[in-house]
CSV table of C-alpha atoms in Angstrom, one decimal:
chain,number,residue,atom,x,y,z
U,931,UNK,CA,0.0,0.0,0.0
U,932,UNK,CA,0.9,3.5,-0.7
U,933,UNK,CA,2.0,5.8,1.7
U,934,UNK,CA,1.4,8.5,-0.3
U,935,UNK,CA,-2.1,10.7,-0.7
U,936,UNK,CA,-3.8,10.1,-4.1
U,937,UNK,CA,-5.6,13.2,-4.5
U,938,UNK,CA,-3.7,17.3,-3.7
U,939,UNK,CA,-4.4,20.6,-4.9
U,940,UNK,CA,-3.2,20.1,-8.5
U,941,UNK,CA,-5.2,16.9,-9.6
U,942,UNK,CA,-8.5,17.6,-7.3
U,943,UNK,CA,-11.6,18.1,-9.4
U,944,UNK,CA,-15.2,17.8,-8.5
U,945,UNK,CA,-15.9,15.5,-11.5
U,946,UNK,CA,-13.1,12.9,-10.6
U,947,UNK,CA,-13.6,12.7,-7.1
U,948,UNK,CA,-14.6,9.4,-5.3
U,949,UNK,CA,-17.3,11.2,-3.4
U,950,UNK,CA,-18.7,12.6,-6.7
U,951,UNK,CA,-18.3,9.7,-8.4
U,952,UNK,CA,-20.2,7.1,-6.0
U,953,UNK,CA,-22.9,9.7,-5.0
U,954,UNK,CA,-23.3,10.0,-8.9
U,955,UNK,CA,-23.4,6.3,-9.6
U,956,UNK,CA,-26.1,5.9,-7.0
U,957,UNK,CA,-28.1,8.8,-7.5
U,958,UNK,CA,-28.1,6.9,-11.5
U,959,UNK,CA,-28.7,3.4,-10.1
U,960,UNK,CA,-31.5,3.7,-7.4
U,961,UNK,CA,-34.1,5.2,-9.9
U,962,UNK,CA,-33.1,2.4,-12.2
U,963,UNK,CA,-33.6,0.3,-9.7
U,964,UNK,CA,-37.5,1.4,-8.7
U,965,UNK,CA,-38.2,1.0,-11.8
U,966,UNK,CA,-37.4,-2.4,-11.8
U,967,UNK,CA,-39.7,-3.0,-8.9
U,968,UNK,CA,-42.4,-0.9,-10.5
U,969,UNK,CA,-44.6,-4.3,-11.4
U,970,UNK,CA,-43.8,-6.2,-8.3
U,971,UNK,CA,-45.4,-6.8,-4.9
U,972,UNK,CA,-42.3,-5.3,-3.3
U,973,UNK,CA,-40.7,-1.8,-3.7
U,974,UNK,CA,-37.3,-1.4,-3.5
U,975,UNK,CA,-36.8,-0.3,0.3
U,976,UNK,CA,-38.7,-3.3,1.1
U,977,UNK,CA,-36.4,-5.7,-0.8
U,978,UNK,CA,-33.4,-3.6,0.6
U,979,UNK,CA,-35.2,-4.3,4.1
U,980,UNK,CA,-35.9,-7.8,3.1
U,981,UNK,CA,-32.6,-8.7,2.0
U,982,UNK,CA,-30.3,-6.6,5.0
U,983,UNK,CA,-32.8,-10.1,7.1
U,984,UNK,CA,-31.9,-12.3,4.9
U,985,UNK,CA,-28.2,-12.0,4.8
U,986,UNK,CA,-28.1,-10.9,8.8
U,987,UNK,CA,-26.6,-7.4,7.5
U,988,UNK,CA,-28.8,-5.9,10.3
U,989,UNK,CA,-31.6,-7.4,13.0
U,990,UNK,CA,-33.6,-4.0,13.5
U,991,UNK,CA,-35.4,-0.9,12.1
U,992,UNK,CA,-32.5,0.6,14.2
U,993,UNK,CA,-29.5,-1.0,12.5
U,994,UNK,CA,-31.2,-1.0,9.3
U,995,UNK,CA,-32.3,2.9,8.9
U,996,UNK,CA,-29.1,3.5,10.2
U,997,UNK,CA,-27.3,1.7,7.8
U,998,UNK,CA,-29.3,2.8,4.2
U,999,UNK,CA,-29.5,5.4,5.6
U,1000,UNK,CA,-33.3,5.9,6.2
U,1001,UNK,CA,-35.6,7.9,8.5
U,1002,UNK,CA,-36.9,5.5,11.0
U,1003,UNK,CA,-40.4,6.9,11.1
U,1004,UNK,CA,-40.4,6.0,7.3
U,1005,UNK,CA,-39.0,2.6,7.8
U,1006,UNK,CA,-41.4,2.0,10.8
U,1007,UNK,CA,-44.1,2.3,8.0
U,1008,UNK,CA,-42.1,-0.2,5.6
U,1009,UNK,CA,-41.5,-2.9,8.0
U,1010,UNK,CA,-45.5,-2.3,9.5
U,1011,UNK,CA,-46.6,-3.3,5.7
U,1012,UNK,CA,-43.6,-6.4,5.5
U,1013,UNK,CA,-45.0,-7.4,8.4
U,1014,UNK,CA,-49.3,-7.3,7.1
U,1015,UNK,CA,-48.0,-8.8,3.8
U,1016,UNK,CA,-46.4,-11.8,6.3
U,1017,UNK,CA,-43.2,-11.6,5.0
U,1018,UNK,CA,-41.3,-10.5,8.4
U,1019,UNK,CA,-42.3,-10.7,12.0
U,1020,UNK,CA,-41.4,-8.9,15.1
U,1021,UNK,CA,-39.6,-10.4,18.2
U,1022,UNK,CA,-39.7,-8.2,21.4
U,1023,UNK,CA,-36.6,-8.9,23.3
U,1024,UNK,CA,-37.1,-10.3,26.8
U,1025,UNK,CA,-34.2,-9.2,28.3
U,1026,UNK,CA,-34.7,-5.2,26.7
U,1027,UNK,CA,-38.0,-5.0,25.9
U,1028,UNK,CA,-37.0,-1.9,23.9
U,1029,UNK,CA,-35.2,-3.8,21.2
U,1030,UNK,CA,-37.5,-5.5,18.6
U,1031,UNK,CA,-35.5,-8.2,16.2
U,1032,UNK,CA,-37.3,-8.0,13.2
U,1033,UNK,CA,-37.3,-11.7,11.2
U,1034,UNK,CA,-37.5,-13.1,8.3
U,1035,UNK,CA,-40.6,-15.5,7.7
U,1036,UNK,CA,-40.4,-18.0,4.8
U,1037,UNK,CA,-42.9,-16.7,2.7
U,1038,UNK,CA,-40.0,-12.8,2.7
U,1039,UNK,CA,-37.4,-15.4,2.2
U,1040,UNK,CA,-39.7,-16.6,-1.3
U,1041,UNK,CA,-40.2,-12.6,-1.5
U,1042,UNK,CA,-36.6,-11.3,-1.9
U,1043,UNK,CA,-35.4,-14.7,-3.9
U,1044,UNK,CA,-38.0,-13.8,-6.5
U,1045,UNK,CA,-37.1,-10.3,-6.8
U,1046,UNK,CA,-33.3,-10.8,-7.1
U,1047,UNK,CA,-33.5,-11.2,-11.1
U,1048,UNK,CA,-34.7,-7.9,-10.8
U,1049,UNK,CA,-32.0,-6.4,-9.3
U,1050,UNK,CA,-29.3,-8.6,-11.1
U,1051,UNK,CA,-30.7,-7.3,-14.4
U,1052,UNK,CA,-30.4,-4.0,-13.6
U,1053,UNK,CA,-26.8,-4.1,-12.4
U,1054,UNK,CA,-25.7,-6.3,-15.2
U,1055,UNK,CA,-26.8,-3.9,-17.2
U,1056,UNK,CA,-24.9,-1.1,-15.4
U,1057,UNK,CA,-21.7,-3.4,-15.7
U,1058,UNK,CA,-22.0,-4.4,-19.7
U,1059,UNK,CA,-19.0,-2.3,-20.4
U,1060,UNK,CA,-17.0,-4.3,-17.8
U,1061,UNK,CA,-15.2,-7.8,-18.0
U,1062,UNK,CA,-16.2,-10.1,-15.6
U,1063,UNK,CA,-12.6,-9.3,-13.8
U,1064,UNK,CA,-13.1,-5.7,-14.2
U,1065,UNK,CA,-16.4,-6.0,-12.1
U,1066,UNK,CA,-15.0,-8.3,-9.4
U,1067,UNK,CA,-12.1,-5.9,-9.0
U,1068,UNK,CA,-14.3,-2.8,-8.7
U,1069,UNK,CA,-16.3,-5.1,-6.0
U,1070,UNK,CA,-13.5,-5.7,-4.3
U,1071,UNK,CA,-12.0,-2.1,-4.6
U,1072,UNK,CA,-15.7,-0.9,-3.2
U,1073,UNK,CA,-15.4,-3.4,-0.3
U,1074,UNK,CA,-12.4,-2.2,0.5
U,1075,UNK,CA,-12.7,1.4,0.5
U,1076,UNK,CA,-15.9,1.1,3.0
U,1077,UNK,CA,-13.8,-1.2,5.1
U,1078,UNK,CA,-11.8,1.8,5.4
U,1079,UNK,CA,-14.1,4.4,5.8
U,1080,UNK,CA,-16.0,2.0,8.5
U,1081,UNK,CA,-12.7,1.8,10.4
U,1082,UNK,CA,-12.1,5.6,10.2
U,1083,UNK,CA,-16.1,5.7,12.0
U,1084,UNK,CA,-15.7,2.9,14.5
U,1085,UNK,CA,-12.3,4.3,15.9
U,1086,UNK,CA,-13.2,8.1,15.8
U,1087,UNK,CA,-10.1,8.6,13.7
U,1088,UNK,CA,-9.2,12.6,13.2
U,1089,UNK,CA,-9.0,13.7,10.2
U,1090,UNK,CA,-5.3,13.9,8.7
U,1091,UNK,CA,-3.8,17.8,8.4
U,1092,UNK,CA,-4.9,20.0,5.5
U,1093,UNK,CA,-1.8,20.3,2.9
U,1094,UNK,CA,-2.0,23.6,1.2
C-alpha cells in the first residue's frame, strides 16, 4: 500500500472525485432500480429491508435505517406493511424490551429470492462495459474502501492535516 495521498491541490476536481463519483453512480442506479420493482409486490426499500434479514446485515429498524440510511419513522411504516403482507415478523426482546428483532418469515425469504432477477438485471446492465474481472475488482475495490471508511467511523479517527 501506498503511503502517499492520491488526490492534492493540483489533480482535485469535482468530476473525478470518489465522493462525486459514487454519489453519482447511486443517484443513477436507485431510480433504475424502482423502476425495476415498479410491477412487483415489493418496492425497492422493502427488498433492501428484506434482504439486510436475509443475509443478517442488520436485525432491526435501528441498524437497518441507520445503515441505508433511512428515516426510521419511514421505515417504521415499511416494516409495518412487510409485516401485514407476512413476510417478516417482530420479536420483542425479553431481556430489553426496547429492542425489537425484526425476522425473516419463509414466505419474505420466497419474496426477496424472486425479486433478485430484478436487481441482477439491472446491475448487469450497469456493468456491460466491464469484463467479468473488471467487475470483481471494482467489487473488491468498493469493499475495501468502505472497510476503510467503517474503520475511520468505528475508531473516531481525526482527520489527517490540510496540505495547502
Amino acid at each position: 500500500m501506498t503511503t502517499q495521498h492520491f488526490y492534492r491541490m493540483d489533480n482535485f476536481v469535482a468530476g473525478n472525485s470518489v465522493g462525486y463519483l459514487l454519489k453519482t453512480a447511486s443517484n443513477l442506479l436507485h431510480p433504475a432500480l424502482e423502476s425495476a420493482f415498479a410491477d412487483s409486490d415489493l418496492t425497492l426499500i422493502q427488498w433492501k429491508v428484506l434482504m439486510y434479514l436475509r443475509d443478517e446485515i442488520a436485525s432491526t429498524c435501528k441498524e437497518i435505517s441507520h445503515d441505508l440510511p433511512y428515516d426510521p419513522g419511514s421505515l417504521t411504516r415499511v416494516v409495518d406493511e412487510l409485516e401485514r403482507k407476512g413476510y417478516l415478523k417482530r420479536d420483542r426482546n425479553a431481556a430489553d424490551r426496547r429492542v425489537v428483532s425484526l425476522i425473516l418469515t419463509a414466505a419474505g425469504r420466497d419474496a426477496v429470492q424472486a425479486a433478485i432477477p430484478r436487481v441482477i438485471a439491472v446491475v448487469n446492465a450497469a456493468l456491460s462495459g466491464f469484463s467479468e474481472d473488471e467487475a470483481q475488482t471494482l467489487v473488491d475495490l468498493l469493499v475495501r474502501f468502505i472497510a476503510g471508511l467503517r474503520t475511520m467511523r468505528k475508531d473516531g479517527l481525526p482527520l489527517p492535516p490540510v496540505e495547502a
